[in-house]
Coordinates of C-alpha atoms and ligand atoms in Angstrom, one line a residue:
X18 CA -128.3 276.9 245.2
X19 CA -124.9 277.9 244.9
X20 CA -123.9 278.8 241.3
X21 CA -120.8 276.8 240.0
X22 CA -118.0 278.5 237.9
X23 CA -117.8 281.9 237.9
X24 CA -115.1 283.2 237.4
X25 CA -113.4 285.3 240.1
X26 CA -110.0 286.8 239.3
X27 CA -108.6 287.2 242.7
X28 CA -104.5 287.2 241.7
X29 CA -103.8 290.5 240.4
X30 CA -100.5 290.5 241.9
X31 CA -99.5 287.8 239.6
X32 CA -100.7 289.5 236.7
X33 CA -103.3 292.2 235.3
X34 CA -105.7 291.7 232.5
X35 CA -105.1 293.4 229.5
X36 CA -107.3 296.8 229.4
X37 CA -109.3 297.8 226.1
X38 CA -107.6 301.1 225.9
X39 CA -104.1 299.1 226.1
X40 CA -105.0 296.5 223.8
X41 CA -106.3 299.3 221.5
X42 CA -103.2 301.0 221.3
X43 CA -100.9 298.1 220.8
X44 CA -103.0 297.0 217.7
X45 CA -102.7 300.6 216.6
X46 CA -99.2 300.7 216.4
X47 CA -98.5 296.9 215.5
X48 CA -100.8 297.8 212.2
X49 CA -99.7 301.4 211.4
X50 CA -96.0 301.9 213.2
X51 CA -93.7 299.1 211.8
X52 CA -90.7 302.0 211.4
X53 CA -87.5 301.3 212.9
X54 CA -87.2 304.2 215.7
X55 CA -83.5 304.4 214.4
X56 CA -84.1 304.7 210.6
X57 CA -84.7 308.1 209.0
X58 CA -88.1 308.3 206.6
X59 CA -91.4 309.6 208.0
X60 CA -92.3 305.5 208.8
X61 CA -89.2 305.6 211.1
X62 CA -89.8 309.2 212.6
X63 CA -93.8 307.9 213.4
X64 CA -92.1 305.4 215.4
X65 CA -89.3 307.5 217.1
X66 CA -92.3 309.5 217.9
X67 CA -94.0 307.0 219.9
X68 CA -91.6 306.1 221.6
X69 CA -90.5 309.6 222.6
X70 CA -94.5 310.0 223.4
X71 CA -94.6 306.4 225.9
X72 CA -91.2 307.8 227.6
X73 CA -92.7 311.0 227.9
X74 CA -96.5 309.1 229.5
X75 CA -94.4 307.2 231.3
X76 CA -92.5 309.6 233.3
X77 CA -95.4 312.1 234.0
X78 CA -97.0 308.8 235.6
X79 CA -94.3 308.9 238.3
X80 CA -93.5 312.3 238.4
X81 CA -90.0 312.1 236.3
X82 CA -88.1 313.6 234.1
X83 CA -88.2 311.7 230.6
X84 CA -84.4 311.1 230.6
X85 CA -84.4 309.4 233.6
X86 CA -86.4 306.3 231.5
X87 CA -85.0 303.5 230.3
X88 CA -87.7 300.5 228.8
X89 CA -86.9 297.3 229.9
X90 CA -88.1 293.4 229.0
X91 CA -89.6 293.6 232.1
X92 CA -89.3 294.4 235.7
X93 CA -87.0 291.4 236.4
X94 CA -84.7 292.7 234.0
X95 CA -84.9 296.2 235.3
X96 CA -83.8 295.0 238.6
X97 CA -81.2 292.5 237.4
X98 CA -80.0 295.9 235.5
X99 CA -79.5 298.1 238.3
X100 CA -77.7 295.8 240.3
X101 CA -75.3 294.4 238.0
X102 CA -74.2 297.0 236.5
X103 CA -73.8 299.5 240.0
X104 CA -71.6 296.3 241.2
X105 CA -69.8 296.9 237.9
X106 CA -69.2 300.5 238.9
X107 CA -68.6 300.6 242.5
X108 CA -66.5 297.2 241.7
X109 CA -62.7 298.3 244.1
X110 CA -64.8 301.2 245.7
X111 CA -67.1 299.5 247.4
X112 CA -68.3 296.6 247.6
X113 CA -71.6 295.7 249.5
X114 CA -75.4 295.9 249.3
X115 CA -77.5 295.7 251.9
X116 CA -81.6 294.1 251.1
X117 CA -84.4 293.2 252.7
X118 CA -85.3 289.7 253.1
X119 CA -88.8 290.0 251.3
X120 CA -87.5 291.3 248.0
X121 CA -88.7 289.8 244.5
X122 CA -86.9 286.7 243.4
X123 CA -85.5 289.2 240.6
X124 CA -83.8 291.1 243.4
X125 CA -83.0 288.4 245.6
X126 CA -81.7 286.1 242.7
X127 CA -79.1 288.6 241.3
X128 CA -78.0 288.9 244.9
X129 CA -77.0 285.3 244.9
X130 CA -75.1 286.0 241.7
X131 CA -73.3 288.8 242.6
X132 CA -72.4 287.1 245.8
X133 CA -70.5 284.7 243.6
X134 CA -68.9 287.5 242.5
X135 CA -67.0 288.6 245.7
X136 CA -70.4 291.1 246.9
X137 CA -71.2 291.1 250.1
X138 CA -74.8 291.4 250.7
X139 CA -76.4 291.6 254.3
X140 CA -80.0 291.4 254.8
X141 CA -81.7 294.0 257.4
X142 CA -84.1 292.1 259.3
X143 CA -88.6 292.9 258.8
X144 CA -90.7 292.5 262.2
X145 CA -92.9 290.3 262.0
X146 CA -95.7 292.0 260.0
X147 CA -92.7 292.6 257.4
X148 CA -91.7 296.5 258.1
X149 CA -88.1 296.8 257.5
X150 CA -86.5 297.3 261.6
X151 CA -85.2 300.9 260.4
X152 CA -82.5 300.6 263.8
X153 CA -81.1 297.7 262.3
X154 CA -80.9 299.0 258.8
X155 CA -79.0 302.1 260.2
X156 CA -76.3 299.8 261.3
X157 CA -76.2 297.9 258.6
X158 CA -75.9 300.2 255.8
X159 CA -71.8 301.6 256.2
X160 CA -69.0 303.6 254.0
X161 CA -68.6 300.2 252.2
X162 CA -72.3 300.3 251.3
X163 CA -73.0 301.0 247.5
X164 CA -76.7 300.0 247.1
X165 CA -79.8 299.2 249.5
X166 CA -82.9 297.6 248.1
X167 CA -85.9 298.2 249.8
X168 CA -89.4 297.7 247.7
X169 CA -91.7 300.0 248.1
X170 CA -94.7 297.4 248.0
X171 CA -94.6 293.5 249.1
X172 CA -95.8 291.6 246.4
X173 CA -96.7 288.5 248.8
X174 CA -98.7 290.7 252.3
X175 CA -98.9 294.0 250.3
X176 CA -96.7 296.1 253.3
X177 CA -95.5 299.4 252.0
X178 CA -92.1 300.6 253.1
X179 CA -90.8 303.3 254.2
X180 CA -89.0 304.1 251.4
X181 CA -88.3 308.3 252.5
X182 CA -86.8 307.1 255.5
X183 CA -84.6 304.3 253.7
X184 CA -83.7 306.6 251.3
X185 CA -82.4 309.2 254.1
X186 CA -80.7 306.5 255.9
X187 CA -78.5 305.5 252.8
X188 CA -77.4 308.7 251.4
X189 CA -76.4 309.6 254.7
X190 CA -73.6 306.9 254.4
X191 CA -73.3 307.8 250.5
X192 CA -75.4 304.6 249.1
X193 CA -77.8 304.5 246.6
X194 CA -81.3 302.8 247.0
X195 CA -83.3 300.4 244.4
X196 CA -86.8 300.4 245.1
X197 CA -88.9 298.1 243.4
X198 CA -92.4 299.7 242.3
X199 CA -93.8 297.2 240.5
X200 CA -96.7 295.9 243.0
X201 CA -97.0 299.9 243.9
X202 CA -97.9 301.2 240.7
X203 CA -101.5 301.8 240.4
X204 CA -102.5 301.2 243.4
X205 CA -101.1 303.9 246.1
X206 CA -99.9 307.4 244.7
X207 CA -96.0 307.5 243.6
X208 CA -93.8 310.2 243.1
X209 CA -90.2 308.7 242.8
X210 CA -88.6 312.0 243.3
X211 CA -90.1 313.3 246.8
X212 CA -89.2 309.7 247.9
X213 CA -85.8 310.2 247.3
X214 CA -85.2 306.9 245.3
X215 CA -82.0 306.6 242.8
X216 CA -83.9 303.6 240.7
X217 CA -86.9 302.6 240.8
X218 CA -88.6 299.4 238.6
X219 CA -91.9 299.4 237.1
X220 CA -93.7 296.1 234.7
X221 CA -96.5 297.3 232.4
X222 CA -98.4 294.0 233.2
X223 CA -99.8 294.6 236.5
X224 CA -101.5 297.3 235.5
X225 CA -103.7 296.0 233.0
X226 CA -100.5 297.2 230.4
X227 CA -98.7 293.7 227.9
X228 CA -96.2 291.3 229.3
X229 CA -92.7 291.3 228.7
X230 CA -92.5 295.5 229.1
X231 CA -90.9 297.2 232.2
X232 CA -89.4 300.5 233.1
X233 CA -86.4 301.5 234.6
X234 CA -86.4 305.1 236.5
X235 CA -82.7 306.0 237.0
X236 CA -82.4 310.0 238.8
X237 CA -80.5 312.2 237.2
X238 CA -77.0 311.7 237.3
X239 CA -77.3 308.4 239.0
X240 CA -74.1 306.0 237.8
X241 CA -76.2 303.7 235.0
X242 CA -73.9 301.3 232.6
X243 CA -75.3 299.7 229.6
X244 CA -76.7 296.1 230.4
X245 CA -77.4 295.0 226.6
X246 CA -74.1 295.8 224.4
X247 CA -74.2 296.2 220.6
X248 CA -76.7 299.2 219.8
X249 CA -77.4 303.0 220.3
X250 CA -81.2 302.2 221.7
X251 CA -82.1 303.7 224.8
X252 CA -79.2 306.1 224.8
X253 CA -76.9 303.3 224.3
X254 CA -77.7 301.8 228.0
X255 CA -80.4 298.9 226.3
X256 CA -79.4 297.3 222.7
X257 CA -81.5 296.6 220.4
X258 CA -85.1 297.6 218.1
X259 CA -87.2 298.5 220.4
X260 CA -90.2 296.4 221.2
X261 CA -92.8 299.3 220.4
X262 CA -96.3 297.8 220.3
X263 CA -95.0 296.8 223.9
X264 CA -93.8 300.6 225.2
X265 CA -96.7 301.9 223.6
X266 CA -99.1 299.3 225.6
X267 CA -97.0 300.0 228.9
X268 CA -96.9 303.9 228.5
X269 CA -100.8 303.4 227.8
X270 CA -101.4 301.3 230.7
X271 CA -99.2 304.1 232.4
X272 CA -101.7 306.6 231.7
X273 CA -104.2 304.9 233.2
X274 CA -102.5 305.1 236.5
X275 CA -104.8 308.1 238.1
X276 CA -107.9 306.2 237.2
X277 CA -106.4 303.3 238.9
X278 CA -105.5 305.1 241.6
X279 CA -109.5 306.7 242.1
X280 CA -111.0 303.0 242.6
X281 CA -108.3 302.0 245.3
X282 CA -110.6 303.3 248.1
X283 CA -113.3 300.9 246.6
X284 CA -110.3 298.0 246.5
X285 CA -110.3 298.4 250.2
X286 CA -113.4 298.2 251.2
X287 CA -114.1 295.0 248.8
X288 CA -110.6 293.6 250.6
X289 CA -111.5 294.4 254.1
X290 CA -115.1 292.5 253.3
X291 CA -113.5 289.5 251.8
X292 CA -111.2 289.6 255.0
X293 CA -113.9 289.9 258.0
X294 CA -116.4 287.2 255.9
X295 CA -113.0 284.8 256.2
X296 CA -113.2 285.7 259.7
X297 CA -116.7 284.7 260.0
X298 CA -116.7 281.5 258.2
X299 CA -113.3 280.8 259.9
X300 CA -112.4 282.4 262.9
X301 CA -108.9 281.0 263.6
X302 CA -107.9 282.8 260.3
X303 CA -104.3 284.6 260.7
X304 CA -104.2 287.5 258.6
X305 CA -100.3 288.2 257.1
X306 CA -101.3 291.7 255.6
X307 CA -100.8 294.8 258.2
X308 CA -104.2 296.7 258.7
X309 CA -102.4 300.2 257.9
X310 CA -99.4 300.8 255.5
X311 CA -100.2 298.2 253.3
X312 CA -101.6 297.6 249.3
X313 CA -105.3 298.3 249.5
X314 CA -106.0 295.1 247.0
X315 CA -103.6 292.2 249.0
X316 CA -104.8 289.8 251.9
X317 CA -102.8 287.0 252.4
X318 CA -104.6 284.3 255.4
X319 CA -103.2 281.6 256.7
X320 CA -105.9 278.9 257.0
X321 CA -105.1 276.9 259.9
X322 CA -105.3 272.9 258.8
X323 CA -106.1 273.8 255.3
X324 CA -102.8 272.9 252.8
X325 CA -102.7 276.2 250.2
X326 CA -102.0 273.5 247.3
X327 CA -105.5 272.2 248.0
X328 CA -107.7 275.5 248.7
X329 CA -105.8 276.8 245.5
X330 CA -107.5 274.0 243.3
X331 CA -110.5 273.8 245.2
X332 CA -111.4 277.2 244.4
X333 CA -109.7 276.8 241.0
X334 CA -112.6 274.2 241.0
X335 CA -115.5 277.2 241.5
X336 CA -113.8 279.3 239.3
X337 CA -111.4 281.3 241.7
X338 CA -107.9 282.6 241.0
X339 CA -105.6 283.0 243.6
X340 CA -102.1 282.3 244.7
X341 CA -100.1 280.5 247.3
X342 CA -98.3 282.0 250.1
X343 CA -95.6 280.0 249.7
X344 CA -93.8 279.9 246.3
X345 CA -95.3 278.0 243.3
X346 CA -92.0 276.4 242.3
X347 CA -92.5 273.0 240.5
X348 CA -88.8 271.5 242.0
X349 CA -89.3 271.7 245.5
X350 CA -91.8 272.8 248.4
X351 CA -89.8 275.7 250.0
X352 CA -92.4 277.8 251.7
X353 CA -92.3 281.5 250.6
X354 CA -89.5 283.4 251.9
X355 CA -91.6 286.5 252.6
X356 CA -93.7 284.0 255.1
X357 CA -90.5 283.1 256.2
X358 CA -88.9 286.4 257.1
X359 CA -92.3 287.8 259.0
X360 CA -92.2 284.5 261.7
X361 CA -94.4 282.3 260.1
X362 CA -93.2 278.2 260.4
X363 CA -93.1 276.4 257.0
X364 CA -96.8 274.7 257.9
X365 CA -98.1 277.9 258.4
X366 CA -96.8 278.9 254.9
X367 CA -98.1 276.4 253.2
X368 CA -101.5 276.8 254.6
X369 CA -101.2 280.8 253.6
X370 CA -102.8 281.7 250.7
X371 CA -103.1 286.0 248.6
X372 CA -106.0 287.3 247.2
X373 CA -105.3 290.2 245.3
X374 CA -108.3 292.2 243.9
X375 CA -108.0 294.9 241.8
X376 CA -110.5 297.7 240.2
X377 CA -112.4 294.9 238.2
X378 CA -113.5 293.1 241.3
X379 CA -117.3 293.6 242.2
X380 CA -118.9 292.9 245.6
X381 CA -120.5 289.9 243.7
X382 CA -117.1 287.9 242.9
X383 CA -116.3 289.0 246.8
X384 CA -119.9 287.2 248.0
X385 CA -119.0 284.3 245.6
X386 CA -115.6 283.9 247.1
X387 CA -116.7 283.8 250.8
X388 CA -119.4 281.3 249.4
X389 CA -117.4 279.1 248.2
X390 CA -115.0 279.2 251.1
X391 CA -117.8 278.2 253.3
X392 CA -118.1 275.2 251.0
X393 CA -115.1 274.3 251.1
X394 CA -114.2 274.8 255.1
X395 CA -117.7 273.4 256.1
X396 CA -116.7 270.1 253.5
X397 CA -119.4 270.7 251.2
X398 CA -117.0 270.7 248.2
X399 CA -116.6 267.3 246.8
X400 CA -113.3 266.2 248.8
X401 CA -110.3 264.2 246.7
X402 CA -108.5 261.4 248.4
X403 CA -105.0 262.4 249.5
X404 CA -102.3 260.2 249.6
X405 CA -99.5 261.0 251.9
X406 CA -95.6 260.3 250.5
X407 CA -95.3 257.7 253.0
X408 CA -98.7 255.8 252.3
X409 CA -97.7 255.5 248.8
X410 CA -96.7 252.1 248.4
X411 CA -96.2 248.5 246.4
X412 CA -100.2 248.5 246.8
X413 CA -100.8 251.2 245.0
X414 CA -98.4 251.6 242.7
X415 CA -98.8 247.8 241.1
X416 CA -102.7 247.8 242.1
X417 CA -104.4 246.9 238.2
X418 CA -107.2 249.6 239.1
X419 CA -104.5 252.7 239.9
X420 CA -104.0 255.0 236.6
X421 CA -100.7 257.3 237.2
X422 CA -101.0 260.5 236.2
X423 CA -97.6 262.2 236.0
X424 CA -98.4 265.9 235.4
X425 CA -94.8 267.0 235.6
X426 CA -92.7 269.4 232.8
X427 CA -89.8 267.6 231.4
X428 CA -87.2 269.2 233.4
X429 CA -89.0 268.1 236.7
X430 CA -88.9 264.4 235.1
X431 CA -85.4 264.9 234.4
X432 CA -84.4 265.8 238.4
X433 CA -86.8 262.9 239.3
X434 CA -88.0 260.4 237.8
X435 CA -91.2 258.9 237.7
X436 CA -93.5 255.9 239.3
X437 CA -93.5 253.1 237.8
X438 CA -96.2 252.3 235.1
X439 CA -97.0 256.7 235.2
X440 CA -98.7 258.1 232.3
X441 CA -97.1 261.6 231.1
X442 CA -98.8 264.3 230.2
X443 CA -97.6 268.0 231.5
X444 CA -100.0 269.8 233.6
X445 CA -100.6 273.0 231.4
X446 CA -101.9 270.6 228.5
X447 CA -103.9 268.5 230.2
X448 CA -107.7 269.8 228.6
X449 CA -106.3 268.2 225.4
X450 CA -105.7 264.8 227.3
X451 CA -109.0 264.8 228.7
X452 CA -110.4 262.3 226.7
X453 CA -107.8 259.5 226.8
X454 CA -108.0 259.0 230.5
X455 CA -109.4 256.3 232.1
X456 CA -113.2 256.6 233.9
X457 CA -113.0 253.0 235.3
X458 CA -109.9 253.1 237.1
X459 CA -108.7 255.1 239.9
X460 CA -106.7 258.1 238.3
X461 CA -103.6 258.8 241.2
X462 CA -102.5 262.4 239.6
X463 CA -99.0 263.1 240.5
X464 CA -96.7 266.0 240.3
X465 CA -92.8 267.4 241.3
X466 CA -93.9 269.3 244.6
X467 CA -97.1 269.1 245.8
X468 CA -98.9 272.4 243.9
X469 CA -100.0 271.0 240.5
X470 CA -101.6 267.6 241.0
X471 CA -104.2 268.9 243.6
X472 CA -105.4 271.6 240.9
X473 CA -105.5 268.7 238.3
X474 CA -107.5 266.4 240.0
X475 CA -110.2 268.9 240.7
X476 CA -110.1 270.1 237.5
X477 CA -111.0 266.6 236.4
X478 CA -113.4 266.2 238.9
X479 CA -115.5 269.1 237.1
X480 CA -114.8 267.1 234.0
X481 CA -116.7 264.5 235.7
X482 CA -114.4 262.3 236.9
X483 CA -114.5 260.2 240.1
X484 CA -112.8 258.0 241.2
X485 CA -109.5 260.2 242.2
X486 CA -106.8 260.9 244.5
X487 CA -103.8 263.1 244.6
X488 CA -99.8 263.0 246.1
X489 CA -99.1 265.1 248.5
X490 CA -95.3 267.0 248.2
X491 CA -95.5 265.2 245.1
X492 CA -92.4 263.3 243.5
X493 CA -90.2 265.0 245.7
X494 CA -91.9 264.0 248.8
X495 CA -92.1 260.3 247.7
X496 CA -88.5 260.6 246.8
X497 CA -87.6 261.4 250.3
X498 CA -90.6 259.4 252.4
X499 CA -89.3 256.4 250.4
X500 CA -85.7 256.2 249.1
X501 CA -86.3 252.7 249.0
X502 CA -89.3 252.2 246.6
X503 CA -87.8 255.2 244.4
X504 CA -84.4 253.0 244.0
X505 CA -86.2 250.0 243.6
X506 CA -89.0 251.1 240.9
X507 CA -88.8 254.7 239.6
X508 CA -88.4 255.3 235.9
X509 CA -89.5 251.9 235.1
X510 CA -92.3 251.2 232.7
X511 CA -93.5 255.0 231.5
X512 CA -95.6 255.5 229.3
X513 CA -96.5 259.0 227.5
X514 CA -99.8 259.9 226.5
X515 CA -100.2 261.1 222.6
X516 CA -103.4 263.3 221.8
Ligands
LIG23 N1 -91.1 292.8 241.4 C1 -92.2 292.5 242.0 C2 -92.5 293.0 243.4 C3 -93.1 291.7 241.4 O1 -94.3 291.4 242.0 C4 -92.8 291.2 240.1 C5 -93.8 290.3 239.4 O2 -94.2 289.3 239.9 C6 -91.6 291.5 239.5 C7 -90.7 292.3 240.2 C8 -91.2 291.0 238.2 O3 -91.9 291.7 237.1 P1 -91.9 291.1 235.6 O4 -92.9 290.1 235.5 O5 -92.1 292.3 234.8 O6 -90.5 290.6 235.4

């Protein structure tokens, strides 16, 4: 009989849980280091201390030099850091970057902002398993070139870089090179300096370290500006007190990197397994993570016929965390641009889905995960009625027996507004709603793109609940399917549901 929710944490490249030694160590210093690193008394020394201890940790984890650290907010920040303020300093000198397609949001978002401010960016194409085309990067990068980013690990298929060689081809033409560690860390060995990297980006919380703490490796000599004005912290580059319990808890999790790096051999094999038992229950399985040079903990599959929104929440359903191919945005459906960049169509992203492990994951949760994919594949699992955009009509929406659950935030109701007669009630919160919805009617659970309603509905299914269906492309989709009905009715008649 197959045993119903476990839980299986497959999506450590979303995030990390929080190891004992980490969260040791951050009650340590919350309880007994409340100095101010900048005052003067033995409190404030304790804490200057610390902090000169986690920069010190920190930089023996990827063979630095402890000046070269800056502590960030978090990785996002880090990158947002570097390339603001090298636009800043190469600003009349010169005046373009050249990226890779497949960088982080946090990379590629900056570069749309500093677009709008007269930089040129050009991206050097990735074949299609996602390896930067090294010919094309040559050309690419010029005199004009300040900056190339180029991540050392994908975050979405796990493809390591050749960060040496992109290093080498840059500071041949005098640019510098970003190389976002962050999915790296931990997980294959790192030594920023025989890489050849000028700044590298690190976040304490995928490797078991707190959220909301990153590190910033600038090399010696490097041009770095400050990024927060108005204080000496971090030799003046970073203002303001200095989050300790957070440094302390990255610098911690930091240390833990070699142990980390002992179980990735036993990562592998646990991936690979997960991998070829996909393979068996599925065979037309596409697999988006290269067999060598790439993360020994990332697989991501594309599942031919099987939308990602749904596997997601019916494995959510047995207990199983992963994440979508395709980016989890709650205002539209864009399929992920890493997908995108490596040839797959946006179908094909949206039926893509990562498992991540990491060096918590047993051969059990792997033998529970292919169990339940078999479930689910051979339609085992209880299924959930899906209504298309298109089918969603006057029947529906005005039928006496259809409940609307709207599971949308409020800035997703605010770009669209809802169906007629919906019941609000935002889809983090909805365990406290539980009890307030209907048994006797048939509960229609909407949301703004497609992601959230599926996982909603088959999380009230394990509450015991019935009779229920779920939009597809959510309010977006109905919005475009029918421009018509959304004129006519939308907005009208919502009601919000109080605990
Ligand atoms: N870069 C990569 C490759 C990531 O995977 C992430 C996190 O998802 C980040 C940057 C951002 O890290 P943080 O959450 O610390 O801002």
């Amino acid at each position: 009989m197959f045993q119903l929710r476990r839980t299986v944490y497959l999506d450590n490249n979303a995030t990390t849980p929080v190891s004992k030694s980490v969260q040791k160590r951050m009650a340590q210093v919350l309880a007994h280091c409340y100095g101010n690193p900048s005052s003067l008394y033995q409190d404030a020394r304790d804490a200057a201390m610390v902090l000169q201890e986690s920069r010190e940790t920190v930089a023996r984890a990827i063979n630095a030099d402890p000046a070269e650290i800056t502590f960030t907010g978090s990785a996002t920040e880090a990158n947002n850091n570097v390339l603001v303020c090298l636009a800043e300093h190469f600003a009349g000198k010169r005046g373009k970057i050249v990226s890779l397609p497949t960088e982080h949001a946090s990379v590629l978002g900056t570069l749309d902002y500093l677009k709008t401010r007269g930089v040129a960016v050009e991206y050097c194409p990735v074949d299609d398993m996602g390896f930067a085309r090294l010919d094309e990067l040559e050309k690419l990068v010029d005199e004009n070139t300040f900056l190339v980013c180029c991540m050392l690990a994908n975050n979405e298929t796990g493809v390591l870089q050749d960060v040496a060689r992109v290093c080498e081809l840059a500071h041949r033409k005098g640019a510098l090179v970003l190389s976002d560690c962050v999915q790296a860390l931990g997980k294959v060995p790192l030594d920023v300096g025989s890489l050849g990297i000028d700044y590298a980006t690190y976040s304490a919380h995928k490797v078991h370290g707190p959220k909301g703490a990153g590190a910033l490796y600038v090399k010696n000599g490097a041009p770095h500006l400050p990024f927060i004005h108005g204080g000496h912290q971090e030799s003046g580059l970073r203002a303001g007190t200095e989050s300790l319990h957070n440094i302390a808890g990255l610098a911690c999790a930091f240390e833990d990197v070699p142990c980390l790096l002992k179980h990735a051999v036993t990562i592998q094999g646990l991936r690979d397994r997960l991998v070829a038992g996909l393979r068996n229950i599925k065979p037309d399985i596409a697999v988006n993570s290269p067999e060598q040079r790439c993360l020994p903990n990332t697989a991501s599959v594309t599942f031919p016929g099987i939308a990602n929104a749904v596997l997601m929440a019916e494995l959510d359903y047995y207990g199983i965390a992963v994440s979508a191919g395709s980016a989890c945005n709650t205002q539209s459906d864009e399929p992920s641009h890493v997908l995108a960049a490596i040839g797959l169509t946006p179908d094909q992203a949206r039926q893509t889905v990562r498992f991540s492990l990491s060096d918590r994951t047993t051969a059990r949760d792997v033998r529970y995960a292919l169990r339940a994919v078999a479930n689910i594949v051979s339609g085992k699992s209880p299924a959930i009625a899906m209504i298309s955009p298109a089918q969603l009509d006057q029947k529906i929406l005005f039928d006496p027996s259809t409940y609307i659950l709207d599971v949308r935030f409020w800035y997703d109701r605010l770009a669209v507004k809802g169906l007629p007669g919906a019941h609000e009630s935002s889809f983090p919160f909805i365990s406290r709603y539980v009890g307030k919805l209907p048994r006797d009617r048939n509960i229609l659970v909407v949301c703004q793109a497609g992601a959230n309603a599926p996982m909603v509905a088959y999380y009230l299914r394990s509450k015991g609940f019935r009779r229920l269906s779920f939009l597809m492309a959510g309010m977006v989709g109905w919005k475009a399917a029918r421009p018509d009905l959304y004129l006519a009715y939308a907005g009208r008649d919502i009601a919000v549901i109080t605990p």
